Amino acid sequence: MIELEHISKTFRVARRNAGFGEAVRALFRKDYTCIHALQDVSFTVQDGEMVGYIGPNGAGKSSTIKIMSGILRPDSGSCVIDGRVPWKDRVGHVRQIGVVFGQRSQLWWDVPVIDSFELIRDIYRVNPVLYRQNLSRLTELLDIGEIVRTPARQLSLGQRMRCEIAASLLHSPKILFLDEPTIGLDAVSKIAVRQFIRTINREYGTTVILTTHDMQDIEALTERILLIGKGRILFDGSLEGLRSQRSAHKILTVEYAGGRLPEDRNMTVLRDPGGHAVIRIDPSVLPVSEAVARICSLADVTDLMVSGETVEEMMASLYREYEI
């Protein structure tokens, strides 16, 4: 179990204006700005959960991951993971976690990937039998059998990310922290990574904390989301719960024969060049079934699709509401 209570973290950042004179002045006197990365962050994650940790750039996601992985020490608050305080029991803690930072590599650049795997095996003191079993399983699930003998610098981004994920799981961790694992990946690589994450969660009960800006990752993998903004937790609940709260309007896309649709005061026509209309309705004012019946009475409808607000639109709306 992961338990964070009232975690706060502040960074002092040196800043100066451009120019040689400013650079010389900064040698003797630096101006600092305090950045409140995390402010009173509290949440609990149960064993085997997959949680999406989302928010805009600079919201505090990576700082939280670094505290949970033991890289950073908070200014105040407590973090207990399976009975351990991450920054106090670094050695024992890292044996039970795997971490993948999408923009940082744990593979040695100029040597074959398999050499990096074996070095990681030695660092974590993985039992040789367990290592061979895990390596065989991971290479099969991630389809990296043909590339592990290639130097990391010669791999594509998608290939390297699959190898990064394998490297983080060689020691059979109970918890996996994924910080933007699909950043820059093509569609095929994203699908492969998502399928793998679902598999290890289902078969091994691995707890997964996923931070990403790709809402398709969130929809495909997680049932619970944590929204953070300006260092504070703003929402903790299910994606469906958030969708039911936020998606008040429905969009009707209508294909029909004939001229443009007549106006109706309970339906907002967003686009109607003739033969194809996009209409927005508020179900609390006009139920979807009644709206469909009205449209069918007004035109010869050939096709009709009802949809809600997309996850990206929903998140953008939340960001605007909370001014983050």
JSON list of C-alpha atoms in Angstrom, two decimals, residues 97-313:
[
{"chain": "A", "resi": 97, "resn": "ILE", "atom": "CA", "xyz": [9.85, -0.80, -7.08]},
{"chain": "A", "resi": 98, "resn": "GLY", "atom": "CA", "xyz": [10.47, -0.24, -10.78]},
{"chain": "A", "resi": 99, "resn": "VAL", "atom": "CA", "xyz": [10.72, 3.25, -12.27]},
{"chain": "A", "resi": 100, "resn": "VAL", "atom": "CA", "xyz": [10.56, 4.35, -15.91]},
{"chain": "A", "resi": 101, "resn": "PHE", "atom": "CA", "xyz": [11.14, 8.01, -16.75]},
{"chain": "A", "resi": 102, "resn": "GLY", "atom": "CA", "xyz": [10.17, 8.58, -20.38]},
{"chain": "A", "resi": 103, "resn": "GLN", "atom": "CA", "xyz": [12.87, 11.19, -20.90]},
{"chain": "A", "resi": 104, "resn": "ARG", "atom": "CA", "xyz": [15.68, 9.52, -18.95]},
{"chain": "A", "resi": 105, "resn": "SER", "atom": "CA", "xyz": [17.38, 6.24, -19.75]},
{"chain": "A", "resi": 106, "resn": "GLN", "atom": "CA", "xyz": [18.71, 3.54, -17.45]},
{"chain": "A", "resi": 107, "resn": "LEU", "atom": "CA", "xyz": [20.33, 1.72, -20.37]},
{"chain": "A", "resi": 108, "resn": "TRP", "atom": "CA", "xyz": [24.03, 2.19, -21.13]},
{"chain": "A", "resi": 109, "resn": "TRP", "atom": "CA", "xyz": [24.20, 4.00, -24.45]},
{"chain": "A", "resi": 110, "resn": "ASP", "atom": "CA", "xyz": [27.05, 2.26, -26.28]},
{"chain": "A", "resi": 111, "resn": "VAL", "atom": "CA", "xyz": [26.66, -1.36, -25.19]},
{"chain": "A", "resi": 112, "resn": "PRO", "atom": "CA", "xyz": [24.08, -3.96, -26.21]},
{"chain": "A", "resi": 113, "resn": "VAL", "atom": "CA", "xyz": [20.87, -3.85, -24.20]},
{"chain": "A", "resi": 114, "resn": "ILE", "atom": "CA", "xyz": [21.49, -7.35, -22.83]},
{"chain": "A", "resi": 115, "resn": "ASP", "atom": "CA", "xyz": [24.68, -6.07, -21.14]},
{"chain": "A", "resi": 116, "resn": "SER", "atom": "CA", "xyz": [22.63, -3.38, -19.40]},
{"chain": "A", "resi": 117, "resn": "PHE", "atom": "CA", "xyz": [20.16, -6.04, -18.29]},
{"chain": "A", "resi": 118, "resn": "GLU", "atom": "CA", "xyz": [22.93, -8.16, -16.80]},
{"chain": "A", "resi": 119, "resn": "LEU", "atom": "CA", "xyz": [24.42, -5.19, -14.98]},
{"chain": "A", "resi": 120, "resn": "ILE", "atom": "CA", "xyz": [20.99, -4.37, -13.54]},
{"chain": "A", "resi": 121, "resn": "ARG", "atom": "CA", "xyz": [20.71, -8.04, -12.49]},
{"chain": "A", "resi": 122, "resn": "ASP", "atom": "CA", "xyz": [23.98, -7.71, -10.56]},
{"chain": "A", "resi": 123, "resn": "ILE", "atom": "CA", "xyz": [23.03, -4.36, -9.00]},
{"chain": "A", "resi": 124, "resn": "TYR", "atom": "CA", "xyz": [19.76, -5.76, -7.67]},
{"chain": "A", "resi": 125, "resn": "ARG", "atom": "CA", "xyz": [21.34, -9.15, -6.88]},
{"chain": "A", "resi": 126, "resn": "VAL", "atom": "CA", "xyz": [18.59, -10.99, -8.72]},
{"chain": "A", "resi": 127, "resn": "ASN", "atom": "CA", "xyz": [18.63, -14.77, -8.38]},
{"chain": "A", "resi": 128, "resn": "PRO", "atom": "CA", "xyz": [20.01, -16.22, -11.68]},
{"chain": "A", "resi": 129, "resn": "VAL", "atom": "CA", "xyz": [17.03, -18.55, -12.12]},
{"chain": "A", "resi": 130, "resn": "LEU", "atom": "CA", "xyz": [14.53, -15.74, -11.50]},
{"chain": "A", "resi": 131, "resn": "TYR", "atom": "CA", "xyz": [16.48, -13.45, -13.84]},
{"chain": "A", "resi": 132, "resn": "ARG", "atom": "CA", "xyz": [16.35, -15.97, -16.70]},
{"chain": "A", "resi": 133, "resn": "GLN", "atom": "CA", "xyz": [12.62, -16.53, -16.13]},
{"chain": "A", "resi": 134, "resn": "ASN", "atom": "CA", "xyz": [11.88, -12.80, -16.06]},
{"chain": "A", "resi": 135, "resn": "LEU", "atom": "CA", "xyz": [14.09, -12.08, -19.07]},
{"chain": "A", "resi": 136, "resn": "SER", "atom": "CA", "xyz": [12.39, -14.78, -21.12]},
{"chain": "A", "resi": 137, "resn": "ARG", "atom": "CA", "xyz": [8.92, -13.59, -20.13]},
{"chain": "A", "resi": 138, "resn": "LEU", "atom": "CA", "xyz": [9.67, -9.90, -20.73]},
{"chain": "A", "resi": 139, "resn": "THR", "atom": "CA", "xyz": [11.33, -10.40, -24.10]},
{"chain": "A", "resi": 140, "resn": "GLU", "atom": "CA", "xyz": [8.31, -12.39, -25.23]},
{"chain": "A", "resi": 141, "resn": "LEU", "atom": "CA", "xyz": [5.65, -9.97, -23.96]},
{"chain": "A", "resi": 142, "resn": "LEU", "atom": "CA", "xyz": [7.46, -6.86, -25.19]},
{"chain": "A", "resi": 143, "resn": "ASP", "atom": "CA", "xyz": [8.74, -8.45, -28.41]},
{"chain": "A", "resi": 144, "resn": "ILE", "atom": "CA", "xyz": [12.36, -7.39, -27.85]},
{"chain": "A", "resi": 145, "resn": "GLY", "atom": "CA", "xyz": [14.08, -10.71, -28.50]},
{"chain": "A", "resi": 146, "resn": "GLU", "atom": "CA", "xyz": [15.63, -9.45, -31.76]},
{"chain": "A", "resi": 147, "resn": "ILE", "atom": "CA", "xyz": [16.90, -6.14, -30.36]},
{"chain": "A", "resi": 148, "resn": "VAL", "atom": "CA", "xyz": [18.45, -6.92, -26.96]},
{"chain": "A", "resi": 149, "resn": "ARG", "atom": "CA", "xyz": [21.83, -7.53, -28.62]},
{"chain": "A", "resi": 150, "resn": "THR", "atom": "CA", "xyz": [21.79, -4.09, -30.24]},
{"chain": "A", "resi": 151, "resn": "PRO", "atom": "CA", "xyz": [23.41, -1.02, -28.58]},
{"chain": "A", "resi": 152, "resn": "ALA", "atom": "CA", "xyz": [20.81, 1.30, -27.06]},
{"chain": "A", "resi": 153, "resn": "ARG", "atom": "CA", "xyz": [21.94, 4.25, -29.21]},
{"chain": "A", "resi": 154, "resn": "GLN", "atom": "CA", "xyz": [20.97, 2.34, -32.38]},
{"chain": "A", "resi": 155, "resn": "LEU", "atom": "CA", "xyz": [17.39, 1.62, -31.27]},
{"chain": "A", "resi": 156, "resn": "SER", "atom": "CA", "xyz": [14.34, 3.61, -32.26]},
{"chain": "A", "resi": 157, "resn": "LEU", "atom": "CA", "xyz": [12.49, 5.44, -29.49]},
{"chain": "A", "resi": 158, "resn": "GLY", "atom": "CA", "xyz": [9.74, 2.82, -29.37]},
{"chain": "A", "resi": 159, "resn": "GLN", "atom": "CA", "xyz": [12.25, -0.04, -29.17]},
{"chain": "A", "resi": 160, "resn": "ARG", "atom": "CA", "xyz": [14.23, 1.72, -26.45]},
{"chain": "A", "resi": 161, "resn": "MET", "atom": "CA", "xyz": [11.13, 2.40, -24.34]},
{"chain": "A", "resi": 162, "resn": "ARG", "atom": "CA", "xyz": [10.14, -1.26, -24.47]},
{"chain": "A", "resi": 163, "resn": "CYS", "atom": "CA", "xyz": [13.64, -2.14, -23.30]},
{"chain": "A", "resi": 164, "resn": "GLU", "atom": "CA", "xyz": [13.43, 0.49, -20.54]},
{"chain": "A", "resi": 165, "resn": "ILE", "atom": "CA", "xyz": [10.22, -1.08, -19.24]},
{"chain": "A", "resi": 166, "resn": "ALA", "atom": "CA", "xyz": [11.79, -4.55, -19.33]},
{"chain": "A", "resi": 167, "resn": "ALA", "atom": "CA", "xyz": [14.84, -3.27, -17.41]},
{"chain": "A", "resi": 168, "resn": "SER", "atom": "CA", "xyz": [12.61, -1.84, -14.68]},
{"chain": "A", "resi": 169, "resn": "LEU", "atom": "CA", "xyz": [10.89, -5.22, -14.16]},
{"chain": "A", "resi": 170, "resn": "LEU", "atom": "CA", "xyz": [13.82, -7.65, -14.18]},
{"chain": "A", "resi": 171, "resn": "HIS", "atom": "CA", "xyz": [13.88, -7.78, -10.36]},
{"chain": "A", "resi": 172, "resn": "SER", "atom": "CA", "xyz": [10.11, -8.48, -10.05]},
{"chain": "A", "resi": 173, "resn": "PRO", "atom": "CA", "xyz": [9.03, -5.25, -8.32]},
{"chain": "A", "resi": 174, "resn": "LYS", "atom": "CA", "xyz": [5.65, -5.01, -6.63]},
{"chain": "A", "resi": 175, "resn": "ILE", "atom": "CA", "xyz": [5.17, -1.38, -7.67]},
{"chain": "A", "resi": 176, "resn": "LEU", "atom": "CA", "xyz": [5.84, 0.24, -11.05]},
{"chain": "A", "resi": 177, "resn": "PHE", "atom": "CA", "xyz": [6.11, 4.01, -11.49]},
{"chain": "A", "resi": 178, "resn": "LEU", "atom": "CA", "xyz": [5.71, 5.08, -15.11]},
{"chain": "A", "resi": 179, "resn": "ASP", "atom": "CA", "xyz": [6.47, 8.73, -15.87]},
{"chain": "A", "resi": 180, "resn": "GLU", "atom": "CA", "xyz": [5.26, 9.42, -19.44]},
{"chain": "A", "resi": 181, "resn": "PRO", "atom": "CA", "xyz": [6.27, 5.96, -20.77]},
{"chain": "A", "resi": 182, "resn": "THR", "atom": "CA", "xyz": [4.63, 6.46, -24.19]},
{"chain": "A", "resi": 183, "resn": "ILE", "atom": "CA", "xyz": [6.01, 9.93, -24.94]},
{"chain": "A", "resi": 184, "resn": "GLY", "atom": "CA", "xyz": [7.00, 10.18, -28.60]},
{"chain": "A", "resi": 185, "resn": "LEU", "atom": "CA", "xyz": [5.95, 6.61, -29.45]},
{"chain": "A", "resi": 186, "resn": "ASP", "atom": "CA", "xyz": [4.13, 5.64, -32.64]},
{"chain": "A", "resi": 187, "resn": "ALA", "atom": "CA", "xyz": [0.67, 4.04, -32.51]},
{"chain": "A", "resi": 188, "resn": "VAL", "atom": "CA", "xyz": [1.96, 0.45, -32.76]},
{"chain": "A", "resi": 189, "resn": "SER", "atom": "CA", "xyz": [4.48, 0.92, -29.93]},
{"chain": "A", "resi": 190, "resn": "LYS", "atom": "CA", "xyz": [1.88, 2.61, -27.73]},
{"chain": "A", "resi": 191, "resn": "ILE", "atom": "CA", "xyz": [-0.55, -0.27, -28.15]},
{"chain": "A", "resi": 192, "resn": "ALA", "atom": "CA", "xyz": [2.20, -2.79, -27.33]},
{"chain": "A", "resi": 193, "resn": "VAL", "atom": "CA", "xyz": [3.23, -0.93, -24.17]},
{"chain": "A", "resi": 194, "resn": "ARG", "atom": "CA", "xyz": [-0.37, -0.54, -22.99]},
{"chain": "A", "resi": 195, "resn": "GLN", "atom": "CA", "xyz": [-1.11, -4.22, -23.56]},
{"chain": "A", "resi": 196, "resn": "PHE", "atom": "CA", "xyz": [1.99, -5.18, -21.60]},
{"chain": "A", "resi": 197, "resn": "ILE", "atom": "CA", "xyz": [1.10, -2.93, -18.65]},
{"chain": "A", "resi": 198, "resn": "ARG", "atom": "CA", "xyz": [-2.39, -4.46, -18.50]},
{"chain": "A", "resi": 199, "resn": "THR", "atom": "CA", "xyz": [-0.86, -7.95, -18.58]},
{"chain": "A", "resi": 200, "resn": "ILE", "atom": "CA", "xyz": [1.57, -7.46, -15.68]},
{"chain": "A", "resi": 201, "resn": "ASN", "atom": "CA", "xyz": [-1.14, -5.82, -13.60]},
{"chain": "A", "resi": 202, "resn": "ARG", "atom": "CA", "xyz": [-3.61, -8.64, -14.26]},
{"chain": "A", "resi": 203, "resn": "GLU", "atom": "CA", "xyz": [-1.22, -11.60, -13.98]},
{"chain": "A", "resi": 204, "resn": "TYR", "atom": "CA", "xyz": [1.19, -10.40, -11.28]},
{"chain": "A", "resi": 205, "resn": "GLY", "atom": "CA", "xyz": [-0.92, -7.88, -9.37]},
{"chain": "A", "resi": 206, "resn": "THR", "atom": "CA", "xyz": [1.68, -5.16, -9.96]},
{"chain": "A", "resi": 207, "resn": "THR", "atom": "CA", "xyz": [0.62, -1.77, -8.65]},
{"chain": "A", "resi": 208, "resn": "VAL", "atom": "CA", "xyz": [1.00, 0.85, -11.39]},
{"chain": "A", "resi": 209, "resn": "ILE", "atom": "CA", "xyz": [1.22, 4.64, -11.01]},
{"chain": "A", "resi": 210, "resn": "LEU", "atom": "CA", "xyz": [1.05, 6.22, -14.47]},
{"chain": "A", "resi": 211, "resn": "THR", "atom": "CA", "xyz": [1.75, 9.88, -15.25]},
{"chain": "A", "resi": 212, "resn": "THR", "atom": "CA", "xyz": [1.04, 10.98, -18.80]},
{"chain": "A", "resi": 213, "resn": "HIS", "atom": "CA", "xyz": [-0.37, 13.76, -20.97]},
{"chain": "A", "resi": 214, "resn": "ASP", "atom": "CA", "xyz": [-1.87, 11.18, -23.34]},
{"chain": "A", "resi": 215, "resn": "MET", "atom": "CA", "xyz": [-5.48, 10.76, -22.30]},
{"chain": "A", "resi": 216, "resn": "GLN", "atom": "CA", "xyz": [-5.76, 7.62, -24.43]},
{"chain": "A", "resi": 217, "resn": "ASP", "atom": "CA", "xyz": [-3.28, 5.99, -22.03]},
{"chain": "A", "resi": 218, "resn": "ILE", "atom": "CA", "xyz": [-5.52, 6.98, -19.13]},
{"chain": "A", "resi": 219, "resn": "GLU", "atom": "CA", "xyz": [-8.68, 5.64, -20.82]},
{"chain": "A", "resi": 220, "resn": "ALA", "atom": "CA", "xyz": [-6.99, 2.38, -21.85]},
{"chain": "A", "resi": 221, "resn": "LEU", "atom": "CA", "xyz": [-5.27, 1.56, -18.56]},
{"chain": "A", "resi": 222, "resn": "THR", "atom": "CA", "xyz": [-6.68, 3.22, -15.46]},
{"chain": "A", "resi": 223, "resn": "GLU", "atom": "CA", "xyz": [-9.96, 3.20, -13.59]},
{"chain": "A", "resi": 224, "resn": "ARG", "atom": "CA", "xyz": [-8.95, 5.81, -11.04]},
{"chain": "A", "resi": 225, "resn": "ILE", "atom": "CA", "xyz": [-7.35, 9.19, -11.69]},
{"chain": "A", "resi": 226, "resn": "LEU", "atom": "CA", "xyz": [-5.62, 11.74, -9.50]},
{"chain": "A", "resi": 227, "resn": "LEU", "atom": "CA", "xyz": [-5.62, 15.27, -10.89]},
{"chain": "A", "resi": 228, "resn": "ILE", "atom": "CA", "xyz": [-2.89, 17.58, -9.56]},
{"chain": "A", "resi": 229, "resn": "GLY", "atom": "CA", "xyz": [-2.48, 21.27, -10.29]},
{"chain": "A", "resi": 230, "resn": "LYS", "atom": "CA", "xyz": [-0.18, 23.89, -8.75]},
{"chain": "A", "resi": 231, "resn": "GLY", "atom": "CA", "xyz": [1.06, 21.24, -6.35]},
{"chain": "A", "resi": 232, "resn": "ARG", "atom": "CA", "xyz": [-2.37, 20.32, -4.96]},
{"chain": "A", "resi": 233, "resn": "ILE", "atom": "CA", "xyz": [-4.63, 17.32, -5.49]},
{"chain": "A", "resi": 234, "resn": "LEU", "atom": "CA", "xyz": [-7.77, 18.66, -7.19]},
{"chain": "A", "resi": 235, "resn": "PHE", "atom": "CA", "xyz": [-9.65, 15.46, -7.98]},
{"chain": "A", "resi": 236, "resn": "ASP", "atom": "CA", "xyz": [-9.46, 11.84, -6.82]},
{"chain": "A", "resi": 237, "resn": "GLY", "atom": "CA", "xyz": [-11.95, 9.42, -8.33]},
{"chain": "A", "resi": 238, "resn": "SER", "atom": "CA", "xyz": [-12.91, 7.30, -11.29]},
{"chain": "A", "resi": 239, "resn": "LEU", "atom": "CA", "xyz": [-12.73, 8.48, -14.86]},
{"chain": "A", "resi": 240, "resn": "GLU", "atom": "CA", "xyz": [-16.36, 7.52, -15.37]},
{"chain": "A", "resi": 241, "resn": "GLY", "atom": "CA", "xyz": [-17.34, 9.49, -12.28]},
{"chain": "A", "resi": 242, "resn": "LEU", "atom": "CA", "xyz": [-15.53, 12.53, -13.61]},
{"chain": "A", "resi": 243, "resn": "ARG", "atom": "CA", "xyz": [-17.11, 12.05, -17.02]},
{"chain": "A", "resi": 244, "resn": "SER", "atom": "CA", "xyz": [-20.61, 11.92, -15.50]},
{"chain": "A", "resi": 245, "resn": "GLN", "atom": "CA", "xyz": [-19.92, 15.11, -13.55]},
{"chain": "A", "resi": 246, "resn": "ARG", "atom": "CA", "xyz": [-18.34, 17.07, -16.37]},
{"chain": "A", "resi": 247, "resn": "SER", "atom": "CA", "xyz": [-19.99, 15.86, -19.55]},
{"chain": "A", "resi": 248, "resn": "ALA", "atom": "CA", "xyz": [-23.27, 17.77, -19.20]},
{"chain": "A", "resi": 249, "resn": "HIS", "atom": "CA", "xyz": [-23.74, 18.26, -22.95]},
{"chain": "A", "resi": 250, "resn": "LYS", "atom": "CA", "xyz": [-24.14, 15.70, -25.71]},
{"chain": "A", "resi": 251, "resn": "ILE", "atom": "CA", "xyz": [-23.09, 16.09, -29.33]},
{"chain": "A", "resi": 252, "resn": "LEU", "atom": "CA", "xyz": [-25.32, 14.71, -32.08]},
{"chain": "A", "resi": 253, "resn": "THR", "atom": "CA", "xyz": [-23.73, 14.20, -35.49]},
{"chain": "A", "resi": 254, "resn": "VAL", "atom": "CA", "xyz": [-26.46, 13.83, -38.11]},
{"chain": "A", "resi": 255, "resn": "GLU", "atom": "CA", "xyz": [-26.29, 12.77, -41.76]},
{"chain": "A", "resi": 256, "resn": "TYR", "atom": "CA", "xyz": [-29.52, 13.59, -43.60]},
{"chain": "A", "resi": 257, "resn": "ALA", "atom": "CA", "xyz": [-31.00, 14.18, -47.05]},
{"chain": "A", "resi": 258, "resn": "GLY", "atom": "CA", "xyz": [-32.22, 17.60, -48.10]},
{"chain": "A", "resi": 259, "resn": "GLY", "atom": "CA", "xyz": [-31.45, 21.19, -47.15]},
{"chain": "A", "resi": 260, "resn": "ARG", "atom": "CA", "xyz": [-30.38, 22.63, -43.81]},
{"chain": "A", "resi": 261, "resn": "LEU", "atom": "CA", "xyz": [-32.20, 21.69, -40.60]},
{"chain": "A", "resi": 262, "resn": "PRO", "atom": "CA", "xyz": [-34.73, 24.19, -39.21]},
{"chain": "A", "resi": 263, "resn": "GLU", "atom": "CA", "xyz": [-33.82, 25.94, -35.96]},
{"chain": "A", "resi": 264, "resn": "ASP", "atom": "CA", "xyz": [-34.94, 24.63, -32.57]},
{"chain": "A", "resi": 265, "resn": "ARG", "atom": "CA", "xyz": [-34.48, 26.68, -29.39]},
{"chain": "A", "resi": 266, "resn": "ASN", "atom": "CA", "xyz": [-33.52, 23.59, -27.32]},
{"chain": "A", "resi": 267, "resn": "MET", "atom": "CA", "xyz": [-30.80, 22.48, -29.75]},
{"chain": "A", "resi": 268, "resn": "THR", "atom": "CA", "xyz": [-27.66, 24.41, -30.66]},
{"chain": "A", "resi": 269, "resn": "VAL", "atom": "CA", "xyz": [-26.52, 23.80, -34.22]},
{"chain": "A", "resi": 270, "resn": "LEU", "atom": "CA", "xyz": [-22.73, 24.03, -34.18]},
{"chain": "A", "resi": 271, "resn": "ARG", "atom": "CA", "xyz": [-22.29, 23.25, -37.85]},
{"chain": "A", "resi": 272, "resn": "ASP", "atom": "CA", "xyz": [-24.72, 22.59, -40.70]},
{"chain": "A", "resi": 273, "resn": "PRO", "atom": "CA", "xyz": [-23.49, 23.13, -44.27]},
{"chain": "A", "resi": 274, "resn": "GLY", "atom": "CA", "xyz": [-26.38, 21.01, -45.52]},
{"chain": "A", "resi": 275, "resn": "GLY", "atom": "CA", "xyz": [-26.67, 17.23, -45.32]},
{"chain": "A", "resi": 276, "resn": "HIS", "atom": "CA", "xyz": [-24.34, 17.02, -42.34]},
{"chain": "A", "resi": 277, "resn": "ALA", "atom": "CA", "xyz": [-25.09, 18.72, -39.00]},
{"chain": "A", "resi": 278, "resn": "VAL", "atom": "CA", "xyz": [-23.34, 18.81, -35.62]},
{"chain": "A", "resi": 279, "resn": "ILE", "atom": "CA", "xyz": [-25.76, 19.67, -32.82]},
{"chain": "A", "resi": 280, "resn": "ARG", "atom": "CA", "xyz": [-25.20, 20.23, -29.09]},
{"chain": "A", "resi": 281, "resn": "ILE", "atom": "CA", "xyz": [-27.93, 19.54, -26.53]},
{"chain": "A", "resi": 282, "resn": "ASP", "atom": "CA", "xyz": [-28.28, 19.67, -22.76]},
{"chain": "A", "resi": 283, "resn": "PRO", "atom": "CA", "xyz": [-29.92, 16.37, -21.68]},
{"chain": "A", "resi": 284, "resn": "SER", "atom": "CA", "xyz": [-31.33, 18.04, -18.55]},
{"chain": "A", "resi": 285, "resn": "VAL", "atom": "CA", "xyz": [-33.36, 20.34, -20.83]},
{"chain": "A", "resi": 286, "resn": "LEU", "atom": "CA", "xyz": [-33.97, 18.04, -23.79]},
{"chain": "A", "resi": 287, "resn": "PRO", "atom": "CA", "xyz": [-33.45, 14.27, -23.34]},
{"chain": "A", "resi": 288, "resn": "VAL", "atom": "CA", "xyz": [-31.40, 12.57, -26.03]},
{"chain": "A", "resi": 289, "resn": "SER", "atom": "CA", "xyz": [-34.28, 10.32, -27.09]},
{"chain": "A", "resi": 290, "resn": "GLU", "atom": "CA", "xyz": [-36.57, 13.32, -27.58]},
{"chain": "A", "resi": 291, "resn": "ALA", "atom": "CA", "xyz": [-33.85, 15.21, -29.49]},
{"chain": "A", "resi": 292, "resn": "VAL", "atom": "CA", "xyz": [-33.37, 12.26, -31.84]},
{"chain": "A", "resi": 293, "resn": "ALA", "atom": "CA", "xyz": [-37.13, 12.02, -32.39]},
{"chain": "A", "resi": 294, "resn": "ARG", "atom": "CA", "xyz": [-37.34, 15.73, -33.22]},
{"chain": "A", "resi": 295, "resn": "ILE", "atom": "CA", "xyz": [-34.46, 15.56, -35.69]},
{"chain": "A", "resi": 296, "resn": "CYS", "atom": "CA", "xyz": [-36.00, 12.54, -37.40]},
{"chain": "A", "resi": 297, "resn": "SER", "atom": "CA", "xyz": [-39.29, 14.42, -37.73]},
{"chain": "A", "resi": 298, "resn": "LEU", "atom": "CA", "xyz": [-37.54, 17.42, -39.28]},
{"chain": "A", "resi": 299, "resn": "ALA", "atom": "CA", "xyz": [-35.35, 15.60, -41.82]},
{"chain": "A", "resi": 300, "resn": "ASP", "atom": "CA", "xyz": [-34.79, 12.33, -43.63]},
{"chain": "A", "resi": 301, "resn": "VAL", "atom": "CA", "xyz": [-31.98, 11.03, -41.38]},
{"chain": "A", "resi": 302, "resn": "THR", "atom": "CA", "xyz": [-29.58, 8.51, -42.89]},
{"chain": "A", "resi": 303, "resn": "ASP", "atom": "CA", "xyz": [-27.12, 8.27, -39.99]},
{"chain": "A", "resi": 304, "resn": "LEU", "atom": "CA", "xyz": [-26.90, 9.64, -36.44]},
{"chain": "A", "resi": 305, "resn": "MET", "atom": "CA", "xyz": [-24.21, 9.40, -33.76]},
{"chain": "A", "resi": 306, "resn": "VAL", "atom": "CA", "xyz": [-24.40, 10.58, -30.13]},
{"chain": "A", "resi": 307, "resn": "SER", "atom": "CA", "xyz": [-21.19, 11.36, -28.24]},
{"chain": "A", "resi": 308, "resn": "GLY", "atom": "CA", "xyz": [-20.11, 13.16, -25.09]},
{"chain": "A", "resi": 309, "resn": "GLU", "atom": "CA", "xyz": [-17.22, 15.46, -24.31]},
{"chain": "A", "resi": 310, "resn": "THR", "atom": "CA", "xyz": [-13.85, 13.85, -25.10]},
{"chain": "A", "resi": 311, "resn": "VAL", "atom": "CA", "xyz": [-11.42, 13.22, -22.25]},
{"chain": "A", "resi": 312, "resn": "GLU", "atom": "CA", "xyz": [-9.03, 15.84, -23.67]},
{"chain": "A", "resi": 313, "resn": "GLU", "atom": "CA", "xyz": [-11.82, 18.43, -23.78]}
]
